[in-house]
XYZ file of C-alpha atoms in Angstrom:
686
model
C -99.656 21.775 -116.197
C -100.907 25.294 -117.487
C -98.920 27.136 -120.524
C -98.673 30.432 -117.972
C -97.300 28.597 -115.188
C -95.262 26.903 -117.745
C -93.590 30.258 -118.907
C -92.920 31.599 -115.340
C -90.791 28.721 -114.332
C -89.464 29.114 -117.845
C -88.519 33.020 -116.902
C -87.501 32.054 -113.484
C -84.866 29.292 -115.463
C -83.685 31.820 -117.203
C -85.224 30.582 -120.871
C -84.988 27.253 -122.654
C -81.182 26.812 -121.230
C -82.953 26.332 -117.921
C -84.216 23.351 -119.114
C -81.657 22.394 -120.786
C -79.649 22.374 -118.238
C -81.996 20.449 -115.789
C -81.697 17.818 -117.974
C -78.031 17.583 -118.949
C -76.734 16.743 -115.133
C -78.029 14.928 -112.599
C -82.104 14.121 -112.633
C -83.555 15.807 -109.806
C -86.802 13.989 -111.319
C -88.371 13.060 -114.310
C -90.958 15.268 -113.961
C -88.411 18.337 -113.393
C -85.917 16.928 -116.884
C -90.180 16.549 -118.644
C -90.745 19.939 -117.125
C -87.474 21.173 -118.596
C -88.331 19.990 -122.124
C -91.616 21.714 -122.487
C -90.141 24.666 -121.391
C -87.473 24.231 -124.110
C -90.178 23.939 -126.518
C -92.835 26.742 -125.887
C -89.663 28.728 -126.057
C -88.730 27.157 -129.783
C -92.489 26.949 -130.358
C -92.450 30.988 -130.235
C -89.304 31.525 -132.242
C -90.860 29.290 -134.837
C -94.196 31.471 -134.907
C -92.282 34.534 -134.961
C -89.852 34.134 -137.766
C -92.131 31.363 -140.528
C -95.488 32.702 -139.767
C -94.097 36.277 -141.501
C -92.872 34.522 -144.024
C -95.933 32.081 -144.679
C -98.433 35.490 -144.961
C -95.720 36.568 -147.496
C -96.059 33.523 -149.479
C -99.864 33.740 -148.977
C -99.712 30.256 -147.154
C -101.218 31.006 -144.004
C -103.154 28.220 -144.281
C -100.433 25.965 -143.832
C -98.775 27.536 -140.918
C -100.504 25.176 -138.254
C -100.011 22.381 -139.847
C -96.294 22.977 -140.295
C -95.920 23.581 -136.851
C -97.172 21.232 -135.548
C -95.297 18.657 -137.688
C -92.382 20.210 -137.029
C -92.754 19.964 -132.660
C -94.469 16.070 -133.438
C -90.558 15.456 -135.331
C -89.043 17.283 -132.362
C -90.996 15.621 -129.540
C -90.564 12.181 -131.321
C -86.310 12.843 -131.448
C -87.133 14.165 -127.586
C -88.681 10.680 -126.755
C -85.817 8.629 -128.541
C -83.409 10.130 -127.268
C -85.043 9.299 -123.313
C -84.480 5.532 -124.269
C -82.359 3.971 -122.216
C -81.262 0.336 -123.115
C -80.192 -1.098 -119.952
C -83.856 -0.716 -118.895
C -84.880 -2.467 -121.914
C -85.666 -6.358 -120.920
C -85.578 -7.149 -124.930
C -82.260 -6.606 -124.873
C -79.634 -9.269 -124.362
C -78.319 -9.025 -121.010
C -74.012 -8.544 -122.005
C -75.417 -5.335 -123.783
C -77.473 -4.017 -120.822
C -74.466 -4.497 -118.657
C -72.048 -1.990 -120.985
C -74.457 0.089 -120.883
C -75.334 1.029 -117.712
C -71.906 0.589 -116.612
C -71.026 3.428 -119.155
C -73.288 5.473 -117.256
C -71.644 4.798 -113.734
C -69.455 7.376 -112.352
C -66.940 5.412 -109.483
C -68.865 6.668 -106.474
C -71.637 4.086 -107.738
C -69.781 1.487 -108.703
C -67.677 0.954 -105.797
C -71.443 1.159 -104.102
C -72.089 -1.711 -106.386
C -69.206 -3.687 -104.999
C -70.189 -3.450 -101.050
C -72.916 -5.595 -99.059
C -73.492 -4.521 -95.864
C -75.628 -5.884 -92.480
C -79.141 -5.081 -92.797
C -78.374 -3.604 -88.772
C -76.190 -0.480 -90.103
C -78.272 -0.170 -93.017
C -81.318 2.742 -94.238
C -82.898 3.391 -97.086
C -81.046 6.370 -96.611
C -77.474 5.060 -96.292
C -78.884 2.627 -99.895
C -79.304 5.878 -101.541
C -76.050 8.028 -100.763
C -73.759 5.455 -101.092
C -75.316 3.254 -103.847
C -74.903 0.260 -102.054
C -75.236 -2.663 -104.025
C -75.711 -5.647 -101.667
C -77.114 -6.395 -97.690
C -76.770 -9.186 -96.334
C -78.550 -10.897 -92.833
C -75.585 -12.269 -90.716
C -76.659 -15.538 -88.286
C -79.763 -14.071 -86.271
C -79.743 -10.761 -87.736
C -83.503 -9.990 -88.150
C -86.177 -7.753 -88.144
C -87.183 -8.566 -84.941
C -87.696 -12.009 -82.870
C -90.173 -14.192 -84.512
C -90.809 -11.945 -86.784
C -93.325 -12.744 -89.971
C -92.823 -12.946 -93.566
C -94.520 -10.078 -94.076
C -92.528 -8.080 -91.482
C -89.207 -9.621 -93.626
C -90.686 -8.147 -96.724
C -91.700 -5.125 -95.123
C -88.427 -4.742 -94.821
C -86.500 -5.483 -97.612
C -89.066 -3.238 -99.571
C -87.692 -0.545 -97.893
C -84.509 -0.799 -97.994
C -85.566 -1.276 -101.598
C -86.883 1.745 -102.284
C -83.986 2.996 -100.948
C -81.893 1.767 -103.984
C -84.380 2.646 -106.679
C -84.166 6.354 -105.669
C -80.568 6.542 -106.626
C -79.713 8.183 -110.034
C -79.997 5.164 -112.117
C -82.372 2.915 -109.869
C -79.939 0.050 -109.792
C -82.098 -2.792 -107.221
C -79.767 -3.811 -104.974
C -79.638 -7.779 -103.652
C -79.965 -9.291 -100.684
C -78.288 -12.383 -99.033
C -79.078 -14.748 -96.007
C -77.435 -17.891 -94.611
C -80.353 -20.356 -95.943
C -77.853 -23.621 -95.480
C -80.818 -26.435 -94.383
C -83.371 -24.081 -95.428
C -84.623 -20.651 -94.361
C -82.555 -20.880 -91.011
C -82.940 -17.625 -89.773
C -86.229 -17.138 -90.109
C -88.722 -17.976 -87.039
C -91.398 -20.708 -88.410
C -89.815 -21.551 -91.348
C -88.487 -25.613 -92.586
C -85.604 -26.757 -91.056
C -83.773 -29.518 -92.822
C -80.824 -31.510 -91.931
C -77.426 -30.252 -92.158
C -75.593 -31.680 -95.239
C -73.895 -33.728 -93.453
C -77.354 -35.907 -93.335
C -78.154 -35.262 -97.044
C -74.738 -36.722 -97.880
C -76.109 -39.862 -95.861
C -79.054 -39.772 -98.346
C -76.972 -40.273 -101.164
C -79.888 -38.769 -102.832
C -79.023 -35.821 -105.538
C -82.934 -35.527 -106.523
C -83.960 -35.257 -102.857
C -81.408 -32.516 -102.537
C -82.375 -30.770 -105.775
C -86.073 -30.785 -104.504
C -85.135 -29.238 -100.800
C -83.235 -26.274 -103.247
C -86.225 -25.949 -104.430
C -88.410 -25.699 -101.137
C -85.260 -23.682 -99.629
C -85.878 -20.765 -102.606
C -89.476 -20.518 -102.254
C -88.808 -20.031 -98.258
C -86.494 -17.405 -99.302
C -88.389 -15.542 -101.735
C -91.564 -15.578 -99.619
C -89.531 -13.019 -96.776
C -88.195 -11.150 -99.902
C -84.753 -12.580 -100.204
C -83.175 -12.843 -103.333
C -79.426 -14.230 -102.377
C -79.294 -17.877 -100.851
C -75.236 -18.197 -99.437
C -75.638 -22.260 -100.675
C -74.925 -24.201 -101.126
C -70.890 -25.273 -98.578
C -69.117 -27.932 -101.262
C -66.080 -28.061 -98.749
C -64.709 -32.029 -99.077
C -64.168 -32.115 -94.699
C -61.487 -34.275 -94.504
C -60.832 -34.175 -90.745
C -64.249 -34.335 -88.240
C -62.513 -32.290 -85.685
C -63.478 -29.039 -88.136
C -66.017 -27.058 -86.535
C -68.013 -26.376 -90.041
C -67.923 -30.332 -90.410
C -71.388 -31.148 -90.336
C -71.149 -28.025 -93.763
C -69.933 -30.651 -95.457
C -71.896 -33.787 -97.606
C -68.383 -35.909 -97.199
C -65.012 -36.409 -97.246
C -65.490 -38.142 -100.658
C -65.730 -35.268 -103.111
C -67.730 -37.765 -105.816
C -70.587 -37.388 -103.089
C -69.907 -33.686 -102.674
C -69.815 -33.049 -106.574
C -73.349 -35.322 -106.669
C -75.195 -32.902 -104.188
C -74.352 -29.786 -106.511
C -77.548 -30.494 -107.535
C -79.220 -28.031 -104.500
C -78.027 -25.397 -107.186
C -80.370 -26.203 -110.118
C -82.801 -26.860 -106.567
C -81.867 -22.840 -105.755
C -81.657 -21.177 -108.996
C -83.501 -23.345 -111.578
C -82.739 -25.908 -114.147
C -79.488 -24.203 -116.952
C -81.566 -24.326 -120.386
C -79.707 -25.880 -123.188
C -76.178 -25.247 -124.707
C -76.110 -23.140 -121.611
C -72.091 -21.865 -121.402
C -70.937 -22.958 -117.908
C -69.318 -20.216 -115.825
C -72.244 -18.055 -116.811
C -74.952 -17.476 -113.898
C -78.009 -18.650 -114.511
C -81.646 -17.786 -112.100
C -84.861 -19.101 -113.812
C -87.237 -16.567 -111.955
C -88.776 -14.681 -109.288
C -89.442 -17.775 -107.401
C -86.021 -19.052 -107.501
C -82.877 -17.226 -105.626
C -78.926 -16.678 -106.590
C -77.059 -19.598 -105.404
C -73.192 -19.217 -103.697
C -70.959 -22.503 -104.208
C -68.868 -21.778 -101.492
C -65.903 -21.562 -99.840
C -63.180 -21.638 -102.596
C -61.227 -23.379 -101.999
C -60.052 -25.922 -99.817
C -61.843 -24.809 -96.487
C -61.981 -28.665 -95.939
C -58.812 -29.563 -95.729
C -57.461 -27.697 -92.872
C -54.552 -28.799 -90.595
C -56.040 -30.871 -87.260
C -59.259 -29.177 -88.565
C -59.009 -25.898 -87.391
C -61.465 -23.350 -88.345
C -59.964 -20.495 -91.462
C -56.515 -22.536 -90.732
C -53.818 -23.757 -93.491
C -54.670 -26.716 -96.431
C -51.028 -28.216 -97.082
C -51.240 -29.908 -99.737
C -50.189 -30.098 -103.172
C -51.771 -28.750 -105.908
C -53.073 -32.074 -107.497
C -54.210 -32.365 -104.492
C -56.547 -29.696 -104.128
C -57.065 -30.205 -107.718
C -58.442 -33.485 -107.099
C -60.162 -33.315 -104.001
C -61.288 -30.042 -103.468
C -61.864 -28.264 -106.865
C -63.857 -30.987 -108.423
C -67.321 -29.566 -106.745
C -66.482 -26.180 -108.781
C -66.717 -27.621 -111.929
C -69.657 -28.624 -111.058
C -71.300 -26.069 -110.085
C -70.340 -23.564 -112.699
C -71.714 -26.140 -115.128
C -74.840 -26.367 -113.193
C -74.709 -22.216 -113.572
C -74.030 -21.501 -110.350
C -74.148 -17.266 -109.989
C -71.958 -16.671 -107.118
C -68.576 -18.014 -105.468
C -68.039 -17.337 -101.936
C -64.478 -17.127 -101.163
C -62.476 -19.086 -98.316
C -60.627 -17.739 -94.854
C -58.906 -20.356 -94.731
C -55.567 -20.568 -96.675
C -53.840 -23.066 -99.317
C -49.756 -23.732 -98.336
C -49.747 -20.189 -96.677
C -51.823 -18.025 -98.788
C -54.762 -16.662 -97.401
C -57.694 -17.439 -100.094
C -59.032 -13.718 -99.937
C -55.727 -12.945 -101.148
C -54.742 -15.595 -104.171
C -55.282 -14.327 -107.138
C -53.712 -17.439 -108.943
C -56.556 -18.997 -107.822
C -59.061 -16.467 -107.844
C -58.744 -14.536 -111.205
C -56.104 -17.041 -113.864
C -57.875 -20.140 -112.303
C -62.044 -19.360 -111.288
C -62.071 -16.470 -113.324
C -60.064 -17.439 -116.625
C -59.322 -20.898 -116.666
C -62.511 -22.010 -115.421
C -64.746 -19.299 -117.549
C -66.561 -18.350 -114.179
C -68.897 -15.016 -115.465
C -70.899 -14.787 -112.423
C -69.540 -12.300 -109.354
C -67.349 -13.323 -106.400
C -67.724 -12.441 -102.987
C -65.780 -12.377 -99.924
C -66.847 -13.457 -96.412
C -67.999 -11.854 -93.357
C -64.975 -9.932 -92.925
C -63.000 -12.198 -95.097
C -60.185 -9.426 -96.613
C -59.980 -7.945 -92.602
C -59.068 -11.378 -92.214
C -55.771 -11.196 -94.730
C -53.724 -9.901 -91.847
C -52.556 -10.894 -88.856
C -53.820 -9.974 -86.513
C -57.235 -9.037 -88.308
C -57.568 -5.405 -89.392
C -54.364 -4.246 -88.504
C -53.634 -2.900 -91.859
C -57.031 -2.183 -93.669
C -56.187 -0.069 -96.584
C -53.627 -3.347 -97.438
C -56.345 -5.784 -97.031
C -58.966 -3.756 -99.548
C -55.986 -3.489 -101.992
C -54.968 -7.710 -101.599
C -58.348 -8.533 -101.451
C -59.677 -6.744 -104.741
C -56.471 -7.316 -107.124
C -56.949 -10.950 -105.455
C -60.779 -10.839 -107.743
C -62.868 -10.637 -105.036
C -65.805 -8.453 -106.767
C -67.985 -7.850 -103.821
C -66.764 -7.353 -100.637
C -68.484 -8.493 -97.539
C -67.878 -5.203 -95.668
C -70.625 -6.051 -93.330
C -70.359 -3.212 -90.922
C -67.983 0.134 -91.641
C -68.462 0.485 -95.166
C -67.592 3.962 -95.145
C -64.111 2.996 -94.508
C -63.881 0.570 -96.994
C -65.731 2.724 -99.454
C -63.557 5.677 -98.564
C -60.234 3.019 -99.020
C -61.375 1.604 -102.547
C -62.364 5.090 -103.412
C -58.317 6.371 -102.773
C -56.430 3.367 -104.123
C -58.639 3.597 -107.646
C -57.813 7.445 -107.687
C -54.177 6.728 -106.713
C -53.826 3.681 -109.361
C -53.091 1.034 -107.054
C -55.913 -0.465 -107.959
C -56.751 -0.098 -111.806
C -60.041 1.342 -113.188
C -60.720 -2.685 -115.207
C -60.561 -4.189 -111.985
C -63.184 -1.900 -111.043
C -64.778 -2.346 -114.120
C -64.589 -6.553 -113.632
C -66.182 -6.805 -110.185
C -69.154 -4.200 -111.065
C -70.179 -6.737 -115.112
C -70.166 -8.986 -112.922
C -72.207 -8.032 -110.196
C -74.602 -6.258 -112.951
C -74.459 -9.645 -114.796
C -75.714 -11.948 -112.520
C -78.644 -9.041 -111.143
C -79.993 -8.720 -114.846
C -79.942 -12.278 -115.435
C -82.346 -13.071 -112.402
C -84.686 -10.562 -113.529
C -83.850 -8.169 -110.376
C -84.016 -5.340 -112.516
C -87.574 -6.534 -113.737
C -88.960 -7.362 -110.550
C -86.802 -5.449 -107.580
C -89.572 -5.836 -105.183
C -90.484 -8.557 -102.601
C -93.370 -10.857 -103.799
C -96.336 -11.002 -100.371
C -98.196 -13.590 -102.553
C -95.328 -16.200 -101.544
C -95.754 -15.789 -97.488
C -97.741 -18.535 -97.133
C -94.532 -20.800 -98.508
C -92.666 -20.475 -95.753
C -92.959 -23.410 -93.133
C -95.584 -25.055 -95.374
C -96.418 -28.832 -95.173
C -95.272 -29.547 -98.424
C -91.927 -27.994 -97.368
C -92.172 -30.328 -93.868
C -93.441 -33.340 -95.431
C -90.208 -33.458 -97.465
C -87.923 -32.287 -94.743
C -89.960 -35.252 -92.981
C -88.438 -37.377 -95.684
C -84.879 -36.352 -96.071
C -84.487 -37.248 -91.854
C -85.498 -40.742 -92.452
C -83.640 -41.284 -95.482
C -80.595 -39.847 -93.871
C -80.676 -41.821 -90.769
C -77.672 -44.542 -90.321
C -78.629 -47.461 -88.299
C -75.039 -48.395 -86.791
C -75.781 -51.416 -84.934
C -79.295 -53.310 -84.165
C -78.903 -55.384 -81.637
C -76.089 -57.230 -79.037
C -75.992 -60.649 -81.765
C -77.282 -60.315 -85.501
C -79.850 -62.824 -85.087
C -81.738 -60.777 -82.730
C -82.614 -57.262 -84.188
C -84.282 -55.021 -81.829
C -85.108 -52.517 -84.997
C -88.078 -51.808 -85.728
C -89.253 -50.859 -82.063
C -92.792 -51.949 -81.244
C -95.814 -49.131 -81.432
C -97.631 -51.018 -78.909
C -95.343 -51.825 -75.732
C -97.110 -50.972 -73.324
C -94.794 -48.700 -71.429
C -91.568 -46.781 -72.689
C -88.871 -44.556 -71.172
C -87.798 -42.225 -73.395
C -84.213 -40.470 -72.091
C -81.720 -37.523 -72.993
C -80.406 -34.292 -73.065
C -82.063 -34.214 -77.168
C -84.902 -36.018 -76.503
C -87.086 -32.715 -76.185
C -85.103 -30.073 -77.243
C -85.766 -28.650 -80.983
C -82.230 -26.061 -80.786
C -80.302 -29.283 -80.308
C -81.932 -31.402 -82.666
C -81.749 -28.744 -85.508
C -78.384 -27.470 -84.431
C -75.624 -24.271 -85.622
C -77.508 -21.647 -88.535
C -80.847 -21.938 -86.913
C -82.317 -18.702 -85.679
C -79.449 -17.923 -84.078
C -76.027 -18.134 -86.053
C -74.081 -20.348 -83.284
C -77.922 -22.136 -82.894
C -79.906 -22.565 -79.581
C -81.665 -24.463 -76.805
C -85.689 -25.437 -76.141
C -88.484 -24.475 -78.574
C -86.214 -22.335 -80.377
C -88.987 -22.245 -83.926
C -92.074 -23.954 -84.972
C -91.179 -27.689 -85.399
C -91.547 -31.568 -83.570
C -89.281 -32.772 -81.273
C -88.185 -36.479 -80.994
C -89.971 -36.655 -77.976
C -93.023 -34.889 -79.561
C -92.753 -37.760 -82.299
C -92.520 -40.940 -79.955
C -95.933 -39.432 -78.430
C -97.770 -39.463 -82.112
C -96.360 -42.305 -83.635
C -97.345 -44.687 -80.578
C -100.442 -47.008 -80.191
C -102.982 -44.721 -78.160
C -102.631 -47.761 -75.563
C -98.392 -47.003 -75.150
C -97.595 -45.111 -72.006
C -94.655 -42.730 -72.730
C -92.491 -41.645 -69.848
C -90.099 -38.661 -70.600
C -87.054 -38.706 -68.087
C -83.840 -36.279 -69.140
C -81.309 -38.264 -66.675
C -83.094 -40.866 -65.260
C -81.230 -42.854 -62.166
C -80.367 -46.310 -62.608
C -83.270 -47.377 -60.202
C -85.545 -45.635 -61.692
C -85.424 -47.093 -64.962
C -85.106 -50.938 -63.508
C -88.342 -50.227 -61.391
C -90.511 -48.125 -64.080
C -91.619 -51.361 -66.029
C -90.404 -49.793 -69.528
C -90.635 -52.491 -72.268
C -87.668 -50.367 -73.838
C -85.880 -46.920 -73.926
C -85.042 -44.446 -76.711
C -82.268 -42.543 -75.673
C -81.712 -38.975 -77.434
C -78.423 -37.631 -76.827
C -75.480 -36.147 -78.753
C -73.501 -32.493 -79.664
C -74.703 -29.104 -78.213
C -75.174 -26.709 -80.881
C -71.618 -24.796 -83.128
C -70.884 -22.977 -86.067
C -67.342 -22.502 -87.360
C -64.289 -21.826 -84.454
C -67.072 -22.820 -82.077
C -67.312 -26.186 -83.549
C -63.699 -27.196 -83.352
C -62.651 -30.026 -81.565
C -59.461 -31.889 -80.880
C -61.712 -34.453 -78.619
C -64.955 -34.897 -80.576
C -66.671 -36.295 -77.335
C -70.852 -36.411 -76.210
C -70.770 -33.612 -73.881
C -72.070 -34.649 -70.392
C -74.503 -36.038 -69.011
C -74.916 -37.531 -72.468
C -72.194 -40.519 -71.806
C -73.697 -41.037 -68.551
C -77.555 -41.118 -69.670
C -76.214 -43.458 -71.958
C -74.704 -46.013 -69.525
C -77.157 -45.539 -67.038
C -80.593 -46.777 -69.207
C -78.839 -48.744 -71.401
C -77.445 -50.718 -68.414
C -80.465 -51.157 -67.226
C -82.967 -51.578 -69.928
C -82.978 -52.776 -73.391
C -81.820 -49.286 -75.282
C -81.637 -47.639 -78.840
C -79.431 -44.690 -78.800
C -80.572 -41.954 -81.137
C -77.322 -39.519 -81.541
C -77.132 -36.405 -82.503
C -74.284 -34.956 -83.862
C -73.050 -32.594 -87.015
C -70.050 -35.527 -87.018
C -68.680 -38.662 -85.765
C -67.927 -38.405 -82.271
C -66.165 -40.909 -79.704
C -68.987 -43.852 -79.062
C -66.630 -46.838 -78.504
C -66.187 -46.500 -75.029
C -70.237 -47.063 -74.962
C -71.115 -48.844 -77.851
C -71.650 -53.039 -76.141
C -74.141 -51.519 -73.578
C -76.378 -50.296 -76.523
C -78.693 -52.508 -78.357
C -79.177 -50.683 -81.473
C -76.968 -46.655 -82.142
C -78.833 -44.772 -84.748
C -76.670 -41.833 -86.175
C -79.866 -39.034 -87.035
C -77.039 -36.168 -87.635
C -78.392 -32.870 -87.263
C -81.992 -33.865 -88.876
C -84.174 -30.170 -88.408
C -87.284 -29.596 -87.130
C -89.714 -32.517 -88.270
C -88.779 -34.924 -85.827
C -90.791 -37.549 -87.356
C -88.335 -38.390 -90.064
C -86.627 -40.032 -86.809
C -89.937 -41.937 -85.446
C -90.768 -43.264 -89.358
C -87.661 -45.505 -89.249
C -87.354 -46.297 -85.549
C -90.800 -47.402 -85.353
C -90.905 -49.301 -89.041
C -93.301 -47.437 -91.254
C -89.659 -47.130 -93.554
C -86.617 -48.934 -93.320
C -83.050 -47.862 -92.991
C -81.087 -46.994 -96.154
C -79.095 -44.550 -95.325
C -75.149 -44.649 -95.726
C -72.027 -43.172 -93.736
C -71.032 -40.215 -95.689
C -67.589 -39.714 -93.371
C -65.798 -42.622 -91.961
C -67.065 -43.398 -88.117
C -63.297 -43.230 -86.041
C -62.269 -45.669 -83.243
C -60.118 -43.207 -81.700
C -59.550 -39.562 -82.446
C -55.517 -40.464 -82.288
C -55.982 -41.812 -85.686
C -57.059 -38.124 -87.425
C -57.506 -37.372 -90.071
C -58.401 -40.369 -91.375
C -60.250 -40.425 -94.785
C -61.231 -43.679 -96.943
C -58.352 -44.847 -99.305
C -55.782 -43.902 -96.656
C -53.220 -46.693 -95.726
C -53.453 -46.601 -92.386
C -58.161 -46.737 -93.184
C -58.848 -48.868 -89.636
C -62.367 -47.237 -89.195
C -64.838 -48.560 -86.580
C -67.472 -48.066 -89.528
C -66.269 -47.167 -92.874
C -67.463 -44.612 -95.697
C -70.695 -46.092 -96.509
C -71.328 -48.426 -94.048
C -74.817 -48.771 -93.068
C -77.136 -51.161 -92.038
C -81.050 -51.883 -93.571
C -84.179 -53.531 -92.094
C -87.481 -53.683 -94.146
C -90.427 -51.856 -93.043
C -92.400 -53.276 -91.048
C -96.180 -55.030 -92.350
C -99.640 -54.474 -90.630
């Protein structure tokens, strides 16, 4: 900028004081601050010339005047540069020092903003800037548009992030999403089998590789935070989230916490348990959920009461959290459920005294969706109390997710009135900033558009196909042990494929796929089991599909055998709670009709054990395929003998729902198929 213009601005600002005022408060922009300081320097330089040069002339040292003035100016500029150094922006400094420096600079409004997570549908770059919002999320089905591309996701996240970076301190937001079996909200992503299926594989390394692939696909859309894994120990299959649990056995769940280093990267040597860790920009922050006891509610009722003594809570439901902390999990989500009548979202003893103090967890805790609202009954009936109870319990980030203005106003009032101490706010923000600094979010806040090709890539689909075939559990093979039906012949002249789930990708994937509750039909990119059968058999084989054929059609069709694919319809959470656990119609009648007229192998698509005993005798073979996801070829790989059956039940399979709850080791244990059951076959040799 020309000196005359600077002088004019100096006059307009009332001299050098104006420049100083411009840099003393909230900076409008770096250019204005820099300009203000140049104004100060110009005025100071003029004063030096007026006072120093006459003195120098009197001492006949005028020749030195210019160098002296230049040296003084240089020293002043160096001092100014030193004063502008900001420690929290220096990536070479320790994380804790950066957190302390940034926290000291923050106003109450900026701190409370960091504790606030809002849904993308109520967000905008301006909202993030005005309210200093610390985090965004996409709930189930919340997308930029239907079938949005990776580039469209990246563009959306980038726009939001620019809003955050334009704030006074430039603290980046972190974007979270329920990537619970792959990046399941996103069209074209690889959809892996749900957790119950992965528990059947007994393969922690496979689960770790799935975590790494999921992280890449999440990052491909610009998102840095996955609400996974669910490490619930489901003790009652009537629970609508049971398929999100790896097993009824906490030891299997503990082993499957390998998803965490898959998502986040392996912790370094000499890592301190409880510290958050994310290896780099190809990884995402993970979230162990739902703390604690969510899988033990009475009668499997979602969000209900887990009645168990402390020893039972610690030996069944808590162990996987210790593994998660040892592996550097960055965040822990609090459960909707209660423990012996106390809402977990208001449980200071377990959230603060146990998780934070005793287990030394240093990442941040986060509420579930409107989780603090549900502290009261009915939900939201005393929101002011809910904010108070949730934050004082030790929840650091609140998944609001919509009414953020009310949340911010109430929390601000509670702090100003001394109801919530500033120390609690500082603890929460320290933890949130620690995660953001640890994962390199300040250095790499913007999405990497070059990662778009990671979404649904062939290597990830091959991995999902491997997971499917390892997860299949063979429950019956032949009406007599000496006459197995499987593996099936690929060269049979004519085969029948039947059932509501044979050619329905949405049913095959289950809940948490594209929509929160899942959906029906060709909801994303993938291969149905019918597609896979057609791809697997010999070109000379005729494949006939009839979703619900009558008995005459089957008897007179000349079929060598039939594959019947039936099961549960998609569901999540409370909508999946079931007291009867029956297969929806027309599944049972399809099985009865087809298996009564032809040799049949039944493939059962479900998130849990369901009632099968009444028609088990009619089947020649029964395969528990769980919720396999988009890669239907994983099913046919094993049906036709390219690979053998190896999966083992991660859950006890009951005879009758009247036996429930029933878990391995119970005194009344009398299952149809016990935990760990699974017939094996050898791959067919050609």
